[in-house]
PDB file of N, CA and C in Angstrom:
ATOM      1  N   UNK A  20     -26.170 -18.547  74.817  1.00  0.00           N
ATOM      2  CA  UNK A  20     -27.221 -17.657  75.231  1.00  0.00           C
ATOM      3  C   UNK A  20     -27.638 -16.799  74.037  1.00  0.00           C
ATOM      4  N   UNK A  21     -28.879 -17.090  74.206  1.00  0.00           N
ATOM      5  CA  UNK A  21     -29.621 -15.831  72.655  1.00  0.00           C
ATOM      6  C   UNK A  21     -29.492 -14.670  73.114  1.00  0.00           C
ATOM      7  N   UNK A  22     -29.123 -13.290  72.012  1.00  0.00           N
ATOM      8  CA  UNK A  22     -28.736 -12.140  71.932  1.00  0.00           C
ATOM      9  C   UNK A  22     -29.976 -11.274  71.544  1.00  0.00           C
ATOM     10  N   UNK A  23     -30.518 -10.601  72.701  1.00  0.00           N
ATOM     11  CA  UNK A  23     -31.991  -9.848  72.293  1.00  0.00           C
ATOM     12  C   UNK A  23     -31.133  -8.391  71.874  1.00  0.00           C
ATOM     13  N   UNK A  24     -31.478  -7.849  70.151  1.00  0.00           N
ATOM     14  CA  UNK A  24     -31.000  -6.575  70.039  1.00  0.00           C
ATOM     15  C   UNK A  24     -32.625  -5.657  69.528  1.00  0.00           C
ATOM     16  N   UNK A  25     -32.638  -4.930  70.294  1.00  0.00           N
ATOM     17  CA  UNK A  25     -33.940  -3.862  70.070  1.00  0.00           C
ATOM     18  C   UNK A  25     -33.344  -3.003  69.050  1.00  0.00           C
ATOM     19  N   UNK A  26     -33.688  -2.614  68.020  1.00  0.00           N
ATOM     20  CA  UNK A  26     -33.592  -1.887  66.807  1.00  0.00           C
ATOM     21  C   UNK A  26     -34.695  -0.937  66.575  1.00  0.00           C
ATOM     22  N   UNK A  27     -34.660   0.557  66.534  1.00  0.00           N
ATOM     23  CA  UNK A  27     -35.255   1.280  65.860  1.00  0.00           C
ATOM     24  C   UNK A  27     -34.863   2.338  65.381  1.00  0.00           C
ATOM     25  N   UNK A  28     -35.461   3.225  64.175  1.00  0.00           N
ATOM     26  CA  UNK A  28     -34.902   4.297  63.685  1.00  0.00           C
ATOM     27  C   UNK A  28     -36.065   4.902  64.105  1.00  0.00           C
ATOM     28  N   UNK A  29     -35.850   6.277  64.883  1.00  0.00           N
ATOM     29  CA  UNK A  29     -37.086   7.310  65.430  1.00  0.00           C
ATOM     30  C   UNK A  29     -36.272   8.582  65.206  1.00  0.00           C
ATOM     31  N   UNK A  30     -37.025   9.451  65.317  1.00  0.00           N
ATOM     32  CA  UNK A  30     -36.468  10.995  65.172  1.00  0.00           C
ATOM     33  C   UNK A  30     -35.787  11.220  67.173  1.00  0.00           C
ATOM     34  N   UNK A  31     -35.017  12.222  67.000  1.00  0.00           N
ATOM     35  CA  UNK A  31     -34.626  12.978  67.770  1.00  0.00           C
ATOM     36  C   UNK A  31     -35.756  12.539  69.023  1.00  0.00           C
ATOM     37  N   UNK A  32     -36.787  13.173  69.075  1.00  0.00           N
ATOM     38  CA  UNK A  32     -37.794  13.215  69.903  1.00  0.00           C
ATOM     39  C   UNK A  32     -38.705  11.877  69.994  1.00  0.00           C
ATOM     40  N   UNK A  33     -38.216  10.553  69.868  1.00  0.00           N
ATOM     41  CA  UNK A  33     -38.509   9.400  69.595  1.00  0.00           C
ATOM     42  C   UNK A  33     -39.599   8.703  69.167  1.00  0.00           C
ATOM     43  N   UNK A  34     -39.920   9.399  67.516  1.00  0.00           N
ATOM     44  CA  UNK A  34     -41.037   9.013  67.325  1.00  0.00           C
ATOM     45  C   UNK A  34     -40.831   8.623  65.993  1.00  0.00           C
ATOM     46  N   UNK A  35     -41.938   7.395  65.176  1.00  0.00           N
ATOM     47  CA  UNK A  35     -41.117   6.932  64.384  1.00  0.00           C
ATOM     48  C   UNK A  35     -41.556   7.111  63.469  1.00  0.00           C
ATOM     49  N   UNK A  36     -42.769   7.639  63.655  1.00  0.00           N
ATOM     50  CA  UNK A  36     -43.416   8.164  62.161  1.00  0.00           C
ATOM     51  C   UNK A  36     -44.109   9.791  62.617  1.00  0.00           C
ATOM     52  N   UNK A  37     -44.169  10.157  61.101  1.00  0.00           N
ATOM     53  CA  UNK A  37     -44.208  12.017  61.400  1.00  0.00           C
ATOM     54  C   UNK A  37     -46.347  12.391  61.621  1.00  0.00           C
ATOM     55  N   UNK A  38     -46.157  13.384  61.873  1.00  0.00           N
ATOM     56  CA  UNK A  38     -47.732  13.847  62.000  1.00  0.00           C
ATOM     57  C   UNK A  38     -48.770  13.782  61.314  1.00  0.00           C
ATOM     58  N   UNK A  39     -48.615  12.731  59.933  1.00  0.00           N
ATOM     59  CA  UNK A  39     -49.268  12.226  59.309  1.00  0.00           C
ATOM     60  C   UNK A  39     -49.684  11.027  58.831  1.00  0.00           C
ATOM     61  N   UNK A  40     -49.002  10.077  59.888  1.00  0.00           N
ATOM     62  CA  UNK A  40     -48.322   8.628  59.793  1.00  0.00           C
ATOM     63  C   UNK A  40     -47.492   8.132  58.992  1.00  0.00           C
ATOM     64  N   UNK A  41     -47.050   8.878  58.418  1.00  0.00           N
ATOM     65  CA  UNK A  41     -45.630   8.616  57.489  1.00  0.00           C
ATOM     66  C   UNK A  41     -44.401   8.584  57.706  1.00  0.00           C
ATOM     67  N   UNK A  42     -43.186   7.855  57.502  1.00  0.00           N
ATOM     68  CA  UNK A  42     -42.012   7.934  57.756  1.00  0.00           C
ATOM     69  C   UNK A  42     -40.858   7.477  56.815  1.00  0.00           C
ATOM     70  N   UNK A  43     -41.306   8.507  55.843  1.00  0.00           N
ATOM     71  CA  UNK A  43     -40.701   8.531  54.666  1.00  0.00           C
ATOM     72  C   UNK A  43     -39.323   9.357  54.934  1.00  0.00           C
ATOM     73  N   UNK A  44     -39.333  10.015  56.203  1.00  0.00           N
ATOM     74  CA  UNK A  44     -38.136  11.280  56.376  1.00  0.00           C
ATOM     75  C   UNK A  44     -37.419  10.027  57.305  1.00  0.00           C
ATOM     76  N   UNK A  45     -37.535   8.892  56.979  1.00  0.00           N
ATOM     77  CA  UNK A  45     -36.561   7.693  57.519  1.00  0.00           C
ATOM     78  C   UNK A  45     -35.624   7.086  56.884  1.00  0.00           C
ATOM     79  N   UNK A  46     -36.213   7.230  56.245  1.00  0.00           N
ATOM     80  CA  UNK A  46     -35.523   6.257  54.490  1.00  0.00           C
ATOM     81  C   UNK A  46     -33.843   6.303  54.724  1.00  0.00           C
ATOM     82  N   UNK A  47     -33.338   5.227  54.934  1.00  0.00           N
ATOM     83  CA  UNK A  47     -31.739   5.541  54.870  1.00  0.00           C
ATOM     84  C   UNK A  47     -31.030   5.910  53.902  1.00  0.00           C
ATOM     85  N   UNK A  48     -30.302   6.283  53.892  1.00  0.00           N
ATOM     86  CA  UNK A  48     -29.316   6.299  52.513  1.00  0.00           C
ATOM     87  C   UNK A  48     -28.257   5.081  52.509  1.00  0.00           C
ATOM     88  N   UNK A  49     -27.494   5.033  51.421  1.00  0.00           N
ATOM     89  CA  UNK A  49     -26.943   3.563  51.352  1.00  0.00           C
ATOM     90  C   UNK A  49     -25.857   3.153  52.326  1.00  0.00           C
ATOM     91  N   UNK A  50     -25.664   4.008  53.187  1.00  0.00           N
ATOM     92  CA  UNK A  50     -24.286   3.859  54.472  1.00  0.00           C
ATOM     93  C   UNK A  50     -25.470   3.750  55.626  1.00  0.00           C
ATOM     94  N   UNK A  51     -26.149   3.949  55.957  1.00  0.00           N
ATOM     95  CA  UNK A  51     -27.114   3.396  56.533  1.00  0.00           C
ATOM     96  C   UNK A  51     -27.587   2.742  56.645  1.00  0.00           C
ATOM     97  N   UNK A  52     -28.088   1.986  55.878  1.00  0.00           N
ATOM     98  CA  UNK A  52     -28.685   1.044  55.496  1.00  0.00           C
ATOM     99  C   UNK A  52     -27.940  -0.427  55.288  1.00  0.00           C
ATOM    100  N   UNK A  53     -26.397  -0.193  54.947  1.00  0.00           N
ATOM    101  CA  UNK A  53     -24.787  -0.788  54.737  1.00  0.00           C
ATOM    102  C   UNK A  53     -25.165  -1.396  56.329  1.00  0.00           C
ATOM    103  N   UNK A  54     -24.694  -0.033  57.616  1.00  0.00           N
ATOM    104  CA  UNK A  54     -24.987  -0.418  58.956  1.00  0.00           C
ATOM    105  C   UNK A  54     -26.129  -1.516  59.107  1.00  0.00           C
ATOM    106  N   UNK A  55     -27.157  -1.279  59.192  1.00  0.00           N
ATOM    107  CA  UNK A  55     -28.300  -1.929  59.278  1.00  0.00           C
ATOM    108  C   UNK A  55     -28.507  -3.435  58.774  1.00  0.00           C
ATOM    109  N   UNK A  56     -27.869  -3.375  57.752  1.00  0.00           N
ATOM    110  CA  UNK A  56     -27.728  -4.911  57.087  1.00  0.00           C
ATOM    111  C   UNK A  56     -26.500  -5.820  58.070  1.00  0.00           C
ATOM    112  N   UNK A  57     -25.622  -4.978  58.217  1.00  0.00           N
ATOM    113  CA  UNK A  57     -24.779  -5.895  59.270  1.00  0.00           C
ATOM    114  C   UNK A  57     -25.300  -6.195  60.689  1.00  0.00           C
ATOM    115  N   UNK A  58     -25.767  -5.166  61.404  1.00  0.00           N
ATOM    116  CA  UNK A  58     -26.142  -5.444  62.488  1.00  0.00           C
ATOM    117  C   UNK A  58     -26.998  -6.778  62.485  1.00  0.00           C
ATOM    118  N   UNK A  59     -28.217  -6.568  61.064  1.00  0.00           N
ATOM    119  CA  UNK A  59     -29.371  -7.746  61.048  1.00  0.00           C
ATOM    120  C   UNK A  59     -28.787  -8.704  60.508  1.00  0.00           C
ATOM    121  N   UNK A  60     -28.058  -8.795  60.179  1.00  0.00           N
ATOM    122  CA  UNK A  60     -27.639 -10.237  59.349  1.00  0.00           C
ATOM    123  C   UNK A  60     -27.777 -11.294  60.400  1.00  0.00           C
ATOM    124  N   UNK A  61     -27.487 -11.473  61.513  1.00  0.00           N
ATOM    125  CA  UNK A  61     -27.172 -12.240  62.480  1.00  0.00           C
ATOM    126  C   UNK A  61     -28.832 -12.826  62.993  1.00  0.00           C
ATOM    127  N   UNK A  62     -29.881 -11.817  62.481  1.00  0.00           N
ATOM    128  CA  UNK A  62     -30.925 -12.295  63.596  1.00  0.00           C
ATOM    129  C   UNK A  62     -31.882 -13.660  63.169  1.00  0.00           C
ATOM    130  N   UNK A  63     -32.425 -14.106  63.864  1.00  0.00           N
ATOM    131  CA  UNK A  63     -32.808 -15.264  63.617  1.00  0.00           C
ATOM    132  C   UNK A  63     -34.482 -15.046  63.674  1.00  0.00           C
ATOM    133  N   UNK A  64     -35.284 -14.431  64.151  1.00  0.00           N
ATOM    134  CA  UNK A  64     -36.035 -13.654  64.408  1.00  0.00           C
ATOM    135  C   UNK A  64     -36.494 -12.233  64.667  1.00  0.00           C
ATOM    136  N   UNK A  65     -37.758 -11.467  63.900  1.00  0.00           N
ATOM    137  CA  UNK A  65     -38.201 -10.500  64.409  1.00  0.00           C
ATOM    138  C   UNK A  65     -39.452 -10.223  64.894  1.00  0.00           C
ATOM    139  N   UNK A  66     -39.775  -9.436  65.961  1.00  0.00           N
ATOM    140  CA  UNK A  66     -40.997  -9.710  66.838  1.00  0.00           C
ATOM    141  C   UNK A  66     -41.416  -8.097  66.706  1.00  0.00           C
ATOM    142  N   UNK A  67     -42.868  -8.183  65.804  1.00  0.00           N
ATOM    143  CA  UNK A  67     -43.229  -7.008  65.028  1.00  0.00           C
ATOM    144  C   UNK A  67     -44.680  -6.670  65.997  1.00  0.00           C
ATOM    145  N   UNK A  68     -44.997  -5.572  66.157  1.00  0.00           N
ATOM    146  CA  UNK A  68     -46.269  -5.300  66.816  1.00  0.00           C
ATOM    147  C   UNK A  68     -47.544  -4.892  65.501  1.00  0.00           C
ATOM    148  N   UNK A  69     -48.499  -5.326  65.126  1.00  0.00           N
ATOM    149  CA  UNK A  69     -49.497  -5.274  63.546  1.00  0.00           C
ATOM    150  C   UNK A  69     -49.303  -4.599  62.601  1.00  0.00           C
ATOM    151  N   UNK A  70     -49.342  -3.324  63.429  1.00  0.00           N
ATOM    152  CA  UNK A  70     -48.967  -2.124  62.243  1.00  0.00           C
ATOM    153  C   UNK A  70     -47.682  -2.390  61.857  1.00  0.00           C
ATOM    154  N   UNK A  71     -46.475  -1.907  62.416  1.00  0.00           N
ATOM    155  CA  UNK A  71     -44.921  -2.404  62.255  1.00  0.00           C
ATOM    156  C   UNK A  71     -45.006  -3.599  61.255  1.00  0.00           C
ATOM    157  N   UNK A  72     -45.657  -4.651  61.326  1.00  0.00           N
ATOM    158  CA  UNK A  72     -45.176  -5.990  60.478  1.00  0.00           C
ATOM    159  C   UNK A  72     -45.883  -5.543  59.536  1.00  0.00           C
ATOM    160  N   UNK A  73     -47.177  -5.222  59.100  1.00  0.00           N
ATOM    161  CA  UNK A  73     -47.935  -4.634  58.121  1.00  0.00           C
ATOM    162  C   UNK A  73     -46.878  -3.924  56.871  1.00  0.00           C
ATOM    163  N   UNK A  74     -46.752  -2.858  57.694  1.00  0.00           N
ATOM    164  CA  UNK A  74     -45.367  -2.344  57.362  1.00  0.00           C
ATOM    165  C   UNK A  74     -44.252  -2.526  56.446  1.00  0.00           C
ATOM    166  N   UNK A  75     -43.734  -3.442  57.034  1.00  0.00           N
ATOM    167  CA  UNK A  75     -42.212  -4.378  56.701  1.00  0.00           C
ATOM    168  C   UNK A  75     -42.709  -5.474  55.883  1.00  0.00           C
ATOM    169  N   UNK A  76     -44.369  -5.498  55.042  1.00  0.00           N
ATOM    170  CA  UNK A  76     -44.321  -6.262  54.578  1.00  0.00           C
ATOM    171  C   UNK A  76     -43.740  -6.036  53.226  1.00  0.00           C
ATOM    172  N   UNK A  77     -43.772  -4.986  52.632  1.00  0.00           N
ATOM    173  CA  UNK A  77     -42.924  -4.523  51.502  1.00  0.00           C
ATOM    174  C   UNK A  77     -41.791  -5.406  50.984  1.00  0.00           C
ATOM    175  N   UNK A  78     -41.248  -5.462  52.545  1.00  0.00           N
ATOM    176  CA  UNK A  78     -39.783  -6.470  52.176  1.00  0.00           C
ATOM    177  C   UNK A  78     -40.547  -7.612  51.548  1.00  0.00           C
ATOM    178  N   UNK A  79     -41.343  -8.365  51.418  1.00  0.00           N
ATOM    179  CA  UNK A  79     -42.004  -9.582  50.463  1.00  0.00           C
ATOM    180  C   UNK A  79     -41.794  -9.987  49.697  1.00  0.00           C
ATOM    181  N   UNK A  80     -42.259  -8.417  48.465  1.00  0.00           N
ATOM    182  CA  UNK A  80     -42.177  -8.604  47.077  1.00  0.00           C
ATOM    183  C   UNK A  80     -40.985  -7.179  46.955  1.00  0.00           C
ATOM    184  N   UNK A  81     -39.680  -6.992  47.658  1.00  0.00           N
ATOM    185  CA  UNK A  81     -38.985  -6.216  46.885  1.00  0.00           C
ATOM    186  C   UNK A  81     -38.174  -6.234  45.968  1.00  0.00           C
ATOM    187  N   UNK A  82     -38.192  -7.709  46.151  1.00  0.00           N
ATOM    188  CA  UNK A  82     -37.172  -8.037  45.095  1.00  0.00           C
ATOM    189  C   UNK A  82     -37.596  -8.197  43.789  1.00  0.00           C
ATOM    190  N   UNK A  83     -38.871  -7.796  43.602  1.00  0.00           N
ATOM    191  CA  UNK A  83     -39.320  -7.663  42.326  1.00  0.00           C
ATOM    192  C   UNK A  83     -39.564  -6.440  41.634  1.00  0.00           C
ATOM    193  N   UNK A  84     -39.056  -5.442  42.645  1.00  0.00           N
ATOM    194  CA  UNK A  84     -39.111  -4.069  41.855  1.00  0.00           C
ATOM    195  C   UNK A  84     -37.590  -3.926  40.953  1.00  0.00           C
ATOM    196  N   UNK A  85     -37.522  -3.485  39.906  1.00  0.00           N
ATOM    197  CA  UNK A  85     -36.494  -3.745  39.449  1.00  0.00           C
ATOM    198  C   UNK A  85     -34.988  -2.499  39.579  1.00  0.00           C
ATOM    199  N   UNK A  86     -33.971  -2.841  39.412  1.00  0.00           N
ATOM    200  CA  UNK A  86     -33.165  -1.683  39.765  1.00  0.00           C
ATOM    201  C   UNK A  86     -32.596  -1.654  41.201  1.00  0.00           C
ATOM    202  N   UNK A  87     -33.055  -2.190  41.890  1.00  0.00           N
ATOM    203  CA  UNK A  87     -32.724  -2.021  43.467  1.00  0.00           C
ATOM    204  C   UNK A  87     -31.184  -1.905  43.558  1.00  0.00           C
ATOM    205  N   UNK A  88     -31.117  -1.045  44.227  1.00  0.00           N
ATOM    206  CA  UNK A  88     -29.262  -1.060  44.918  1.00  0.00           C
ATOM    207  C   UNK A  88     -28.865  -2.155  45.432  1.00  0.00           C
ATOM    208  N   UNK A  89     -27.725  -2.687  45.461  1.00  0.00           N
ATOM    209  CA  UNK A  89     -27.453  -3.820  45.977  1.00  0.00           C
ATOM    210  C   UNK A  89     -27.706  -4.031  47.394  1.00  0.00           C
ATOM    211  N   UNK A  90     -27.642  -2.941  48.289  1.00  0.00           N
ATOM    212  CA  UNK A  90     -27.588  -2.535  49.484  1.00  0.00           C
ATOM    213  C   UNK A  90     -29.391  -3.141  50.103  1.00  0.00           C
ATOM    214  N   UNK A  91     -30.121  -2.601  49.130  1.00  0.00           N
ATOM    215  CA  UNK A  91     -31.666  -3.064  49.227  1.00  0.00           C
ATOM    216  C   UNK A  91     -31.281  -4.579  48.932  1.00  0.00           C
ATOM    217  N   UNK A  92     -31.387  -4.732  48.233  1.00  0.00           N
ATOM    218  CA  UNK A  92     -31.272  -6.263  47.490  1.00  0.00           C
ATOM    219  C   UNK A  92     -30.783  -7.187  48.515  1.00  0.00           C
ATOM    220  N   UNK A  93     -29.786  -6.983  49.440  1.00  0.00           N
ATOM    221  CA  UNK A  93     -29.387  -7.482  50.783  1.00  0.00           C
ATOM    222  C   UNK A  93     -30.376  -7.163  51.777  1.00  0.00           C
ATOM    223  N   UNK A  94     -30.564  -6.061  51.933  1.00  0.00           N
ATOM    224  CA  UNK A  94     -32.049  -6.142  53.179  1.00  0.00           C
ATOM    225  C   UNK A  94     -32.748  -6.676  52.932  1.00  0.00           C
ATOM    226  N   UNK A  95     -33.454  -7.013  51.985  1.00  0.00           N
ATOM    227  CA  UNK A  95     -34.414  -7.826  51.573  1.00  0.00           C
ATOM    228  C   UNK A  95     -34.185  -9.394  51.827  1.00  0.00           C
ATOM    229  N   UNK A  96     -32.940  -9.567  51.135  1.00  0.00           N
ATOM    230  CA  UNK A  96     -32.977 -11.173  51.547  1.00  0.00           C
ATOM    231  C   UNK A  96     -32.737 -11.387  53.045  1.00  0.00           C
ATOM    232  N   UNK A  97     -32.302 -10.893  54.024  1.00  0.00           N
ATOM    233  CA  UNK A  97     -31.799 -10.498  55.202  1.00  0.00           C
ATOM    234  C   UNK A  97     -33.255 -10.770  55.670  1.00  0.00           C
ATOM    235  N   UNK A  98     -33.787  -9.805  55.424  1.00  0.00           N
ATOM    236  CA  UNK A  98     -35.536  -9.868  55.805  1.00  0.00           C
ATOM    237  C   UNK A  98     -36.146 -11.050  55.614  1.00  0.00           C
ATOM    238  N   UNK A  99     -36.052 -11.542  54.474  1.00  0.00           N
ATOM    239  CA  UNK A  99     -37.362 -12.703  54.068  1.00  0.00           C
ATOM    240  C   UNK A  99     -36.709 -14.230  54.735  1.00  0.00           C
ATOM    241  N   UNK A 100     -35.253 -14.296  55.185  1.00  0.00           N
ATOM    242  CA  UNK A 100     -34.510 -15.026  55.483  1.00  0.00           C
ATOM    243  C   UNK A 100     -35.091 -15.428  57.498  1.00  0.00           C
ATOM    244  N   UNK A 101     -35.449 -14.419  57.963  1.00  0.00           N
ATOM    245  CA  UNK A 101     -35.837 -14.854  59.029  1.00  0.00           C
ATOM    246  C   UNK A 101     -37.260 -14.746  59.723  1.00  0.00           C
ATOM    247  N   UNK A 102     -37.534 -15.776  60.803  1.00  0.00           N
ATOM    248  CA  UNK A 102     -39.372 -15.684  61.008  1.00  0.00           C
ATOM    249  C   UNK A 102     -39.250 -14.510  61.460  1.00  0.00           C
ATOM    250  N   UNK A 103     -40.797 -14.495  61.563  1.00  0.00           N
ATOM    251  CA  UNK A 103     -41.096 -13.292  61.953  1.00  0.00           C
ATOM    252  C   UNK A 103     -42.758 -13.383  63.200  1.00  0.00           C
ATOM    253  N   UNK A 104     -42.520 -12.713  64.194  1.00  0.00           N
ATOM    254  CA  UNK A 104     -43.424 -12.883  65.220  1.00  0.00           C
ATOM    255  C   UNK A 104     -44.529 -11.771  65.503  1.00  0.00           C
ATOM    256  N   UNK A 105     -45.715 -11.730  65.460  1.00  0.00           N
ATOM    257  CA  UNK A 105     -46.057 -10.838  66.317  1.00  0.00           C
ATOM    258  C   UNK A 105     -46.559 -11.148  67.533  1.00  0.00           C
ATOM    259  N   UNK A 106     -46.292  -9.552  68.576  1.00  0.00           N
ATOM    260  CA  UNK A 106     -46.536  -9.471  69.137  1.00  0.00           C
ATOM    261  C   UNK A 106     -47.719  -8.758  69.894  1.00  0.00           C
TER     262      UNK A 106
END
């Protein structure tokens, strides 16, 4: 049986970007982000709504910014490793 896991990072008051459409006060730090890579490692798919995938398209080309933490460097392949749907 496939394993549906809903994932989001939102503030307190469940919102995921701030009063200017930004959600830069998201940004994990590297134990965060540590979490996050394990949980996703497993998924086989993600099912993005326009804006959201728009978004996450960053993950694309991150591996071409140079310097990345290893921690990025794993989300990224994590990311580009599975389809991706919208919805």
């Amino acid at each position: 049986m496939t394993k549906l896991i809903y994932s989001a990072i939102t503030s307190l008051d469940g919102y995921v970007e701030d009063a200017e459409g930004s959600f830069d006060w998201a940004a994990p730090d590297e134990e965060l982000l540590t979490f996050v890579n394990d949980l996703e490692r497993s998924v086989g798919i993600y099912l993005y709504g326009r804006r959201m995938y728009e978004t996450m398209l960053y993950w694309e080309s991150a591996h071409t910014i140079p310097n990345q933490p290893d921690v990025v460097q794993d989300f990224t392949e994590i990311w580009q490793a599975a389809e991706k749907a919208l919805g």
